[in-house]
Amino acid sequence: MPLDPALVVIAAYLVGVNLIGLACTRASTLNEYFLGGRNLPWPVACFSIVATETSSLTFISIPGLAYISNLGFLQVALGYIIGRVLVAAILLPRYFSGNLETAYEFIQNRFGLLSRRVIAVVFHVTRLLADAIRLFATAIPLSLLLGFEGYWQAIVIVGLATFLYTLYGGMRSVAVVDSIQLVIYLVSAVAGIMVIAHSMGITAGSLLSRIPSSGMVLFSTGIKEGWRGIFGSYNIFSGLIGGAMLSFASHGTDHLIVQRALSCKDLSSARKAMIGSGVLVFFQFAIFMILGLCIHVLLRGQTFDLPDTIMPFFIINHVPAFFRGLMLAGIFAAAMSTISSSINSISSSTALDILMLSRKDLPEKRKVLVSRLISLAWTLVLMALAMAMRNTKSPLVELGLSIASITYGGMLGIFIQGALFRRFGEGAALSGVVLSIALVLAISIVTPLFWPWYVPVGFLIAFGTGSAVQLVLGRKKDGVSPGFGPQ
C-alpha cells in the first residue's frame, strides 16, 4: 500500500526541524540555554516573537472565525501594534538597564523576592492553561487525518516531536526553528488560497472578488447595539483599547515574549524586534482571515456545529495530498513554535525566578542539566493538561486569549507601578494583582463582557487597588505621605 504523500510531508517536516534545531544549539551555560547568549539577530528575535504567539489556534480558529463573521478581529491586531510600541517605549529600556535574566527579576529589584515569585507563579499557571488549549487544538486535525478516536495520541506525537530540540538546544535552537516554522505556516496558508482558486477554476483575484461584502467588513463601532455592542463584540473600541492593553501586557510582562527581547544584543535591536512583530502579526492575521473567507466561498456558506472544525474539514476534504501535508505541516509549525517557546520560558522562570539556579554554587554543566530536566517535566505536565481538555463551542483562539487576559491586567498593573512610580510598596502592589485576577475571573464567568476588555478592566482594578492600599499604608506610616508619586 503506497504511503500517503501528506504523511510523507509531515514526517519530513518533523525530522527536518529537529535536525536543524539540534544543529543550532550552543547551550553550554544557563545564559546560552535560556537567552541564546544575548546575541540573537533582531530579525530572528522578531520572527520568534511572531511564531511564539502564533499557535495552532491561529491556524485553525482565525480562518474559522472569519468564516462565521468577517474581518473584525483585525481591529484587535491593530491594537497589538500600539501595545508593542508602548512596550518598546516604557518597559524595554528598564529591562536592558538592569541586564535582567527574566522579566520578573525587574519585579524583585523594584519590590522584593516575594513579588518576583508570586508573579512567576501566575505566569506559570497562565502559560500552562493557555498553551494546553493550543496543544489540544493541534490534535484536532491530526486526529481526523490519522483516524484516531481520541486526541491523546496526537498530543503525544506533537509533544515528542517538539521536546527534543527544545530540551537539548535551548533558546537559540527554539528561535531559529521558530523562524523556519513561521515561513512554513505562512506559505501553507497562501497555498490554501491558491488551492481553492485552482479547484474552482478561477484566478486568486477572481476568488477574492467573490467574497461577500459582509465578510470584508473591517471596522465597526458597536454603537448601534448600545453598551452590549461596544462591550460584547469586536469593534474599534474593544480592538484598539483592548488589543493595545493585551499586547502591552503580554509582550511587556509575559516572560514567554520578553525572553526573546532579552535575547537581543541591545535595546535598539529589541525595540526593532518588538515593534516589527506587531506589524508582521497584523498581516499574518489578515492572510489567515482571507483564507477563512475563501473557504466560505468554496463551501458556499455551509454551516458547522463548531467553528474550529471548519479548517480541518477543508484540509481533509478539499486539499490534494501534497498540499494537505503542507497545510498540516503548517499547523504543526504553528503549534510547535508556541509549545517549544512555552516550555523554554516556563523552565527559564522555574530555574531563575523560583529556584534561583543562576545564584547557586554549581558548575554550569550541572545547571544546564537541571534546566533540561525542568524542561522535560514541564513538557509532560503540558501534555497531561492538553489530554484533559474537552471540546467547546467557542472558537479555541478566543478561549486561549481570554484565559491569558484574565491575569494580564493584574500583571501589567504591578509592572507599571514598578516602572513609573517610585514609592509603591510590595504589599500594595501585590494586593492589586490578587484582587484584579480574582475579580476579572468572576467577571468572565458571570457577565457577558467580551474578552478584549479583560485586560483594561484588570489593569484598572490592579492599579486602583494598589494605589488605595498604598495611600492607606502611607498615611499610617507617616501621617501625611500617600507613598507614591511619578518617577
Coordinates of C-alpha atoms in Angstrom, one line a residue:
M1 CA 0.0 0.0 0.0
P2 CA 1.6 3.3 -1.1
L3 CA 2.3 5.9 1.6
D4 CA 0.0 8.9 1.8
P5 CA 2.0 11.9 0.4
A6 CA 0.6 14.1 3.2
L7 CA 2.1 11.8 5.8
V8 CA 5.5 11.9 4.0
V9 CA 5.5 15.7 4.0
I10 CA 4.6 15.8 7.7
A11 CA 7.3 13.2 8.6
A12 CA 9.9 15.1 6.6
Y13 CA 9.0 18.3 8.3
L14 CA 9.2 16.8 11.8
V15 CA 12.6 15.2 11.2
G16 CA 13.9 18.3 9.4
V17 CA 13.1 20.8 12.1
N18 CA 14.6 18.7 14.8
L19 CA 17.8 18.2 12.9
I20 CA 18.0 22.0 12.3
G21 CA 17.2 22.7 15.9
L22 CA 19.9 20.4 17.2
A23 CA 22.4 21.7 14.7
C24 CA 21.9 25.3 16.0
T25 CA 22.5 24.6 19.7
R26 CA 25.3 26.2 21.7
A27 CA 23.8 25.7 25.1
S28 CA 26.7 25.1 27.5
T29 CA 25.7 27.7 30.1
L30 CA 22.5 29.0 31.6
N31 CA 22.8 32.2 29.7
E32 CA 23.1 30.4 26.4
Y33 CA 20.3 27.9 27.3
F34 CA 17.7 30.4 28.3
L35 CA 18.8 33.6 26.5
G36 CA 20.8 32.4 23.5
G37 CA 23.9 34.1 24.7
R38 CA 22.1 37.5 24.4
N39 CA 23.2 37.9 20.7
L40 CA 20.2 36.8 18.6
P41 CA 19.9 39.0 15.5
W42 CA 16.8 41.1 15.8
P43 CA 15.0 39.7 12.7
V44 CA 15.3 36.2 14.2
A45 CA 14.0 37.5 17.5
C46 CA 11.2 39.2 15.7
F47 CA 10.2 36.1 13.8
S48 CA 10.4 34.1 17.0
I49 CA 8.1 36.5 18.8
V50 CA 5.5 36.2 16.0
A51 CA 5.9 32.4 15.8
T52 CA 5.7 32.1 19.6
E53 CA 2.4 34.0 19.8
T54 CA 1.0 32.3 16.7
S55 CA -0.1 28.8 17.7
S56 CA -2.3 26.2 16.0
L57 CA -5.2 28.3 17.4
T58 CA -4.3 31.0 14.9
F59 CA -4.1 28.5 12.0
I60 CA -7.3 26.7 13.0
S61 CA -9.5 29.2 14.7
I62 CA -8.8 32.5 12.9
P63 CA -10.0 31.2 9.5
G64 CA -13.0 29.7 11.3
L65 CA -13.7 33.0 13.0
A66 CA -13.6 34.8 9.7
Y67 CA -15.8 32.1 8.1
I68 CA -18.6 32.7 10.6
S69 CA -18.2 36.5 10.8
N70 CA -15.9 39.0 9.0
L71 CA -12.5 40.8 9.3
G72 CA -13.4 42.4 12.6
F73 CA -10.7 40.6 14.5
L74 CA -8.2 42.7 12.7
Q75 CA -9.2 45.6 14.8
V76 CA -7.6 43.8 17.7
A77 CA -4.5 43.2 15.6
L78 CA -4.2 47.0 15.1
G79 CA -4.3 47.4 18.8
Y80 CA -1.5 44.9 19.1
I81 CA 0.8 47.3 17.2
I82 CA 0.0 50.1 19.6
G83 CA 0.7 47.9 22.6
R84 CA 4.1 46.9 21.3
V85 CA 5.1 50.5 20.8
L86 CA 4.3 51.1 24.5
V87 CA 6.4 48.1 25.5
A88 CA 9.3 49.4 23.5
A89 CA 9.0 52.9 24.9
I90 CA 8.3 52.1 28.6
L91 CA 9.4 48.7 29.7
L92 CA 12.2 47.5 27.4
P93 CA 14.6 50.4 28.5
R94 CA 14.2 49.3 32.1
Y95 CA 14.8 45.7 31.3
F96 CA 18.0 46.4 29.5
S97 CA 19.3 48.9 32.0
G98 CA 19.2 46.1 34.6
N99 CA 20.8 43.3 32.5
L100 CA 17.9 41.1 33.6
E101 CA 17.6 37.3 33.3
T102 CA 13.8 37.3 33.3
A103 CA 11.0 39.9 33.2
Y104 CA 10.3 39.0 36.8
E105 CA 13.7 39.9 38.0
F106 CA 12.6 43.5 37.4
I107 CA 9.8 43.0 39.9
Q108 CA 12.3 41.7 42.5
N109 CA 14.6 44.7 42.0
R110 CA 11.7 47.0 42.4
F111 CA 9.6 45.3 45.1
G112 CA 11.2 42.2 46.5
L113 CA 11.7 38.4 46.1
L114 CA 8.2 37.5 47.2
S115 CA 6.7 39.6 44.4
R116 CA 9.0 38.1 41.9
R117 CA 8.0 34.6 42.8
V118 CA 4.3 35.4 43.1
I119 CA 4.2 36.9 39.6
A120 CA 6.3 34.0 38.3
V121 CA 3.7 31.5 39.6
V122 CA 0.9 33.5 38.0
F123 CA 2.9 33.3 34.7
H124 CA 3.4 29.5 35.1
V125 CA -0.4 28.9 35.6
T126 CA -1.4 31.2 32.8
R127 CA 1.0 29.7 30.3
L128 CA 0.2 26.1 31.1
L129 CA -3.5 26.6 30.8
A130 CA -3.4 28.7 27.6
D131 CA -0.8 26.5 25.9
A132 CA -2.6 23.3 26.9
I133 CA -5.5 24.6 24.8
R134 CA -3.2 25.3 21.9
L135 CA -1.8 21.8 22.1
F136 CA -5.3 20.4 22.3
A137 CA -6.3 22.4 19.2
T138 CA -3.4 21.0 17.2
A139 CA -4.6 17.5 18.0
I140 CA -8.0 18.0 16.3
P141 CA -6.9 17.9 12.6
L142 CA -4.2 15.4 13.2
S143 CA -6.7 13.0 14.8
L144 CA -9.0 13.5 11.9
L145 CA -6.2 12.7 9.4
L146 CA -4.9 9.6 11.1
G147 CA -8.3 8.3 12.2
F148 CA -7.7 8.4 15.9
E149 CA -10.8 8.0 18.1
G150 CA -9.4 10.4 20.7
Y151 CA -6.9 13.2 20.8
W152 CA -4.3 11.8 23.2
Q153 CA -2.3 10.0 20.5
A154 CA -1.9 13.2 18.5
I155 CA -1.0 15.2 21.6
V156 CA 1.8 12.7 22.3
I157 CA 3.1 12.9 18.8
V158 CA 3.3 16.7 18.9
G159 CA 4.8 16.8 22.3
L160 CA 7.5 14.3 21.5
A161 CA 8.3 16.0 18.2
T162 CA 8.7 19.3 20.0
F163 CA 10.6 18.4 23.1
L164 CA 13.8 17.0 21.6
Y165 CA 15.4 20.2 20.1
T166 CA 13.8 22.3 22.8
L167 CA 15.2 20.1 25.6
Y168 CA 18.7 19.9 24.2
G169 CA 19.1 23.1 22.2
G170 CA 17.6 25.8 24.4
M171 CA 16.7 29.3 23.3
R172 CA 18.9 29.6 20.2
S173 CA 17.5 26.4 18.7
V174 CA 14.0 27.4 19.6
A175 CA 14.3 30.9 18.0
V176 CA 15.9 29.6 14.8
V177 CA 13.3 26.8 14.4
D178 CA 10.6 29.4 15.2
S179 CA 11.7 31.5 12.2
I180 CA 11.6 28.5 9.9
Q181 CA 8.2 27.5 11.2
L182 CA 6.9 31.0 10.6
V183 CA 7.7 30.7 6.9
I184 CA 6.2 27.2 6.7
Y185 CA 2.8 28.1 8.1
L186 CA 2.5 31.4 6.2
V187 CA 3.4 29.6 2.9
S188 CA 0.8 26.9 3.7
A189 CA -1.9 29.5 4.3
V190 CA -1.2 31.2 1.0
A191 CA -1.1 27.7 -0.6
G192 CA -4.6 27.1 0.8
I193 CA -5.9 30.2 -1.0
M194 CA -4.3 29.1 -4.3
V195 CA -5.7 25.6 -3.9
I196 CA -9.2 27.0 -3.5
A197 CA -8.8 29.1 -6.6
H198 CA -7.5 26.2 -8.7
S199 CA -10.2 23.9 -7.5
M200 CA -12.8 26.4 -8.6
G201 CA -11.1 27.0 -11.9
I202 CA -10.6 30.7 -11.3
T203 CA -7.8 33.1 -10.5
A204 CA -6.9 34.2 -7.0
G205 CA -8.1 37.7 -7.8
S206 CA -11.5 36.4 -9.0
L207 CA -11.8 34.3 -5.9
L208 CA -11.2 37.3 -3.7
S209 CA -13.8 39.3 -5.6
R210 CA -16.4 36.6 -4.8
I211 CA -16.1 37.1 -1.1
P212 CA -19.4 38.7 0.1
S213 CA -19.2 42.4 1.1
S214 CA -20.4 41.4 4.6
G215 CA -17.3 39.3 5.1
M216 CA -15.0 42.1 4.2
V217 CA -16.2 44.4 6.9
L218 CA -13.2 45.5 9.0
F219 CA -14.3 48.4 11.1
S220 CA -17.3 48.7 13.3
T221 CA -18.2 50.7 16.4
G222 CA -20.9 48.6 18.0
I223 CA -22.6 51.9 19.0
K224 CA -25.9 50.9 17.2
E225 CA -26.3 48.0 19.6
G226 CA -25.6 50.2 22.6
W227 CA -23.4 49.1 25.5
R228 CA -23.9 45.4 24.6
G229 CA -22.4 46.2 21.2
I230 CA -19.5 48.1 22.5
F231 CA -18.5 45.7 25.3
G232 CA -19.7 42.5 23.7
S233 CA -18.2 42.4 20.2
Y234 CA -15.2 43.1 18.1
N235 CA -15.2 46.8 17.3
I236 CA -12.8 49.8 17.1
F237 CA -13.0 50.4 20.8
S238 CA -12.5 46.8 22.1
G239 CA -9.9 46.3 19.3
L240 CA -7.7 49.4 19.8
I241 CA -8.1 49.7 23.6
G242 CA -8.4 46.0 24.4
G243 CA -5.9 44.9 21.8
A244 CA -3.3 47.5 22.8
M245 CA -3.7 46.7 26.5
L246 CA -3.5 43.0 25.9
S247 CA -0.3 43.4 23.8
F248 CA 1.2 45.8 26.2
A249 CA 0.7 43.3 29.0
S250 CA 1.5 40.1 27.1
H251 CA 4.6 41.4 25.4
G252 CA 5.8 43.5 28.3
T253 CA 5.2 41.3 31.3
D254 CA 4.9 37.7 30.0
H255 CA 8.3 36.1 30.0
L256 CA 7.3 34.0 27.0
I257 CA 7.7 37.1 24.9
V258 CA 10.1 39.2 27.0
Q259 CA 12.6 36.3 26.9
R260 CA 13.0 36.9 23.1
A261 CA 13.6 40.6 23.6
L262 CA 16.2 40.0 26.3
S263 CA 18.0 37.6 23.9
C264 CA 18.8 40.5 21.6
K265 CA 22.2 42.2 21.9
D266 CA 21.0 45.7 22.8
L267 CA 17.9 47.8 23.4
S268 CA 17.7 49.1 19.8
S269 CA 17.6 45.5 18.5
A270 CA 15.0 44.5 21.0
R271 CA 12.8 47.5 20.0
K272 CA 13.0 46.6 16.3
A273 CA 12.1 43.0 17.1
M274 CA 9.1 44.1 19.3
I275 CA 7.6 46.7 17.0
G276 CA 8.3 44.7 13.8
S277 CA 6.5 41.7 15.3
G278 CA 3.3 43.8 15.7
V279 CA 3.3 44.8 12.0
L280 CA 4.0 41.2 10.9
V281 CA 1.3 39.8 13.1
F282 CA -1.3 42.1 11.6
F283 CA -0.5 41.0 8.0
Q284 CA -0.4 37.4 9.2
F285 CA -3.9 37.6 10.7
A286 CA -5.1 39.2 7.5
I287 CA -3.8 36.2 5.5
F288 CA -5.5 33.7 7.8
M289 CA -8.8 35.6 7.8
I290 CA -8.8 35.9 4.0
L291 CA -8.2 32.2 3.8
G292 CA -11.3 31.6 6.0
L293 CA -13.4 33.9 3.8
C294 CA -12.2 32.0 0.7
I295 CA -13.2 28.7 2.3
H296 CA -16.6 30.3 2.9
V297 CA -16.8 31.0 -0.9
L298 CA -15.7 27.4 -1.7
L299 CA -18.2 25.8 0.7
R300 CA -21.0 28.2 -0.2
G301 CA -21.5 29.1 3.5
Q302 CA -22.0 25.5 4.7
T303 CA -22.9 25.5 8.4
F304 CA -20.8 23.8 11.0
D305 CA -21.5 23.0 14.7
L306 CA -18.1 24.1 15.8
P307 CA -16.1 26.9 14.1
D308 CA -12.8 25.1 14.9
T309 CA -13.8 22.1 12.7
I310 CA -14.1 24.3 9.6
M311 CA -10.3 24.4 8.8
P312 CA -9.7 20.7 9.5
F313 CA -12.8 19.9 7.3
F314 CA -11.4 21.9 4.5
I315 CA -7.9 20.4 4.7
I316 CA -9.1 16.8 4.9
N317 CA -11.8 17.0 2.2
H318 CA -10.8 19.7 -0.3
V319 CA -7.0 19.8 -0.4
P320 CA -4.8 17.5 -2.6
A321 CA -2.5 15.1 -0.8
F322 CA 0.8 17.1 -1.1
F323 CA -0.8 20.4 -0.2
R324 CA -2.7 18.7 2.6
G325 CA 0.6 17.6 4.0
L326 CA 1.9 21.1 3.6
M327 CA -1.0 22.7 5.4
L328 CA -0.9 20.1 8.2
A329 CA 2.8 20.8 8.5
G330 CA 1.8 24.4 8.8
I331 CA -0.4 23.5 11.7
F332 CA 2.4 21.6 13.3
A333 CA 4.7 24.5 12.8
A334 CA 2.4 27.0 14.4
A335 CA 1.8 24.6 17.3
M336 CA 5.4 23.6 17.9
S337 CA 6.7 27.1 17.7
T338 CA 4.4 28.1 20.6
I339 CA 4.9 24.9 22.6
S340 CA 8.7 24.9 22.4
S341 CA 8.9 28.5 23.3
S342 CA 6.4 28.0 26.2
I343 CA 8.4 25.0 27.6
N344 CA 11.7 27.0 27.4
S345 CA 10.2 30.1 29.0
I346 CA 8.4 28.3 31.8
S347 CA 11.5 26.3 32.5
S348 CA 13.5 29.6 32.5
S349 CA 11.2 31.1 35.0
T350 CA 11.2 28.0 37.2
A351 CA 15.0 27.8 37.2
L352 CA 15.7 31.5 37.5
D353 CA 12.7 33.0 39.3
I354 CA 11.7 30.2 41.6
L355 CA 14.8 28.1 42.2
M356 CA 17.3 31.0 41.7
L357 CA 19.5 28.5 39.9
S358 CA 21.9 31.1 38.5
R359 CA 22.8 32.1 42.0
K360 CA 23.6 28.5 43.1
D361 CA 27.2 27.5 43.6
L362 CA 27.1 24.8 41.0
P363 CA 29.1 24.0 37.8
E364 CA 27.5 25.5 34.6
K365 CA 27.1 22.0 33.2
R366 CA 25.1 20.9 36.2
K367 CA 22.9 24.0 36.0
V368 CA 22.2 23.3 32.3
L369 CA 21.4 19.6 33.1
V370 CA 19.0 20.7 35.9
S371 CA 17.4 23.1 33.4
R372 CA 16.9 20.4 30.9
L373 CA 15.2 18.1 33.5
I374 CA 12.9 21.0 34.3
S375 CA 12.1 21.4 30.6
L376 CA 11.3 17.6 30.5
A377 CA 9.0 17.9 33.5
W378 CA 7.0 20.8 32.1
T379 CA 6.7 19.1 28.7
L380 CA 5.0 16.1 30.5
V381 CA 2.7 18.5 32.5
L382 CA 1.7 20.4 29.4
M383 CA 0.8 17.2 27.5
A384 CA -1.2 15.9 30.5
L385 CA -3.2 19.1 30.7
A386 CA -3.9 19.0 27.0
M387 CA -5.2 15.5 27.3
A388 CA -7.7 16.7 29.9
M389 CA -9.2 19.3 27.6
R390 CA -12.6 18.9 26.1
N391 CA -14.3 20.4 23.1
T392 CA -16.0 23.8 23.2
K393 CA -18.5 25.6 21.0
S394 CA -16.4 28.8 21.3
P395 CA -13.5 29.3 19.0
L396 CA -10.5 28.0 20.8
V397 CA -8.4 31.0 19.9
E398 CA -10.8 33.2 21.9
L399 CA -10.7 30.7 24.8
G400 CA -6.9 30.8 24.9
L401 CA -6.8 34.6 24.7
S402 CA -9.4 35.0 27.4
I403 CA -7.5 32.8 29.8
A404 CA -4.4 34.8 29.4
S405 CA -6.3 38.1 29.6
I406 CA -7.7 37.2 33.0
T407 CA -4.2 37.5 34.6
Y408 CA -2.6 40.0 32.3
G409 CA -4.3 43.1 33.7
G410 CA -3.0 42.5 37.2
M411 CA 0.5 41.7 35.9
L412 CA 0.5 44.9 33.9
G413 CA -0.6 46.8 36.9
I414 CA 2.4 45.8 39.1
F415 CA 4.9 46.4 36.2
I416 CA 3.6 49.9 35.6
Q417 CA 3.6 50.7 39.3
G418 CA 7.2 49.5 39.4
A419 CA 8.3 51.2 36.2
L420 CA 6.6 54.6 36.6
F421 CA 6.0 55.2 40.3
R422 CA 8.8 55.4 42.8
R423 CA 7.3 54.6 46.1
F424 CA 4.7 51.8 45.6
G425 CA 5.2 49.2 48.3
E426 CA 5.3 45.4 47.7
G427 CA 2.1 44.8 49.8
A428 CA 0.1 47.4 47.9
A429 CA 1.2 46.2 44.5
L430 CA 0.6 42.5 45.2
S431 CA -2.9 43.2 46.7
G432 CA -3.8 44.9 43.4
V433 CA -2.6 41.9 41.4
V434 CA -4.5 39.3 43.6
L435 CA -7.8 41.3 43.6
S436 CA -7.5 42.0 39.9
I437 CA -7.2 38.4 38.9
A438 CA -10.0 37.3 41.3
L439 CA -12.5 39.9 40.1
V440 CA -11.7 39.5 36.4
L441 CA -12.1 35.8 36.7
A442 CA -15.5 36.4 38.3
I443 CA -16.5 38.9 35.6
S444 CA -15.6 36.4 32.9
I445 CA -17.9 33.8 34.5
V446 CA -20.9 35.9 35.4
T447 CA -21.0 38.7 32.9
P448 CA -21.1 38.9 29.0
L449 CA -18.2 41.3 28.9
F450 CA -16.2 40.5 25.8
W451 CA -12.6 39.1 26.4
P452 CA -10.7 42.1 24.9
W453 CA -11.9 44.2 27.8
Y454 CA -10.5 41.9 30.5
V455 CA -7.0 43.4 30.4
P456 CA -8.1 47.1 30.6
V457 CA -10.6 46.2 33.4
G458 CA -8.0 44.1 35.2
F459 CA -5.4 46.8 35.0
L460 CA -7.7 49.5 36.4
I461 CA -8.6 47.2 39.3
A462 CA -4.9 46.4 40.0
F463 CA -3.7 49.9 39.7
G464 CA -6.7 51.4 41.7
T465 CA -6.4 48.8 44.4
G466 CA -2.7 49.2 44.7
S467 CA -3.0 53.0 44.9
A468 CA -5.7 52.8 47.5
V469 CA -3.8 50.4 49.7
Q470 CA -0.6 52.4 49.3
L471 CA -2.4 55.5 50.3
V472 CA -3.7 53.9 53.5
L473 CA -0.4 52.4 54.3
G474 CA 1.4 55.6 53.6
R475 CA -0.8 57.6 55.9
K476 CA -0.4 55.1 58.6
K477 CA 3.3 55.2 58.3
D478 CA 3.9 58.9 58.4
G479 CA 0.5 60.5 58.8
V480 CA 0.9 62.6 55.5
S481 CA 2.6 60.9 52.6
P482 CA 0.5 58.8 50.3
G483 CA 3.6 56.8 49.5
F484 CA 3.6 57.0 45.7
G485 CA 4.4 59.5 43.0
P486 CA 5.7 59.6 39.5
Q487 CA 9.3 59.0 38.9

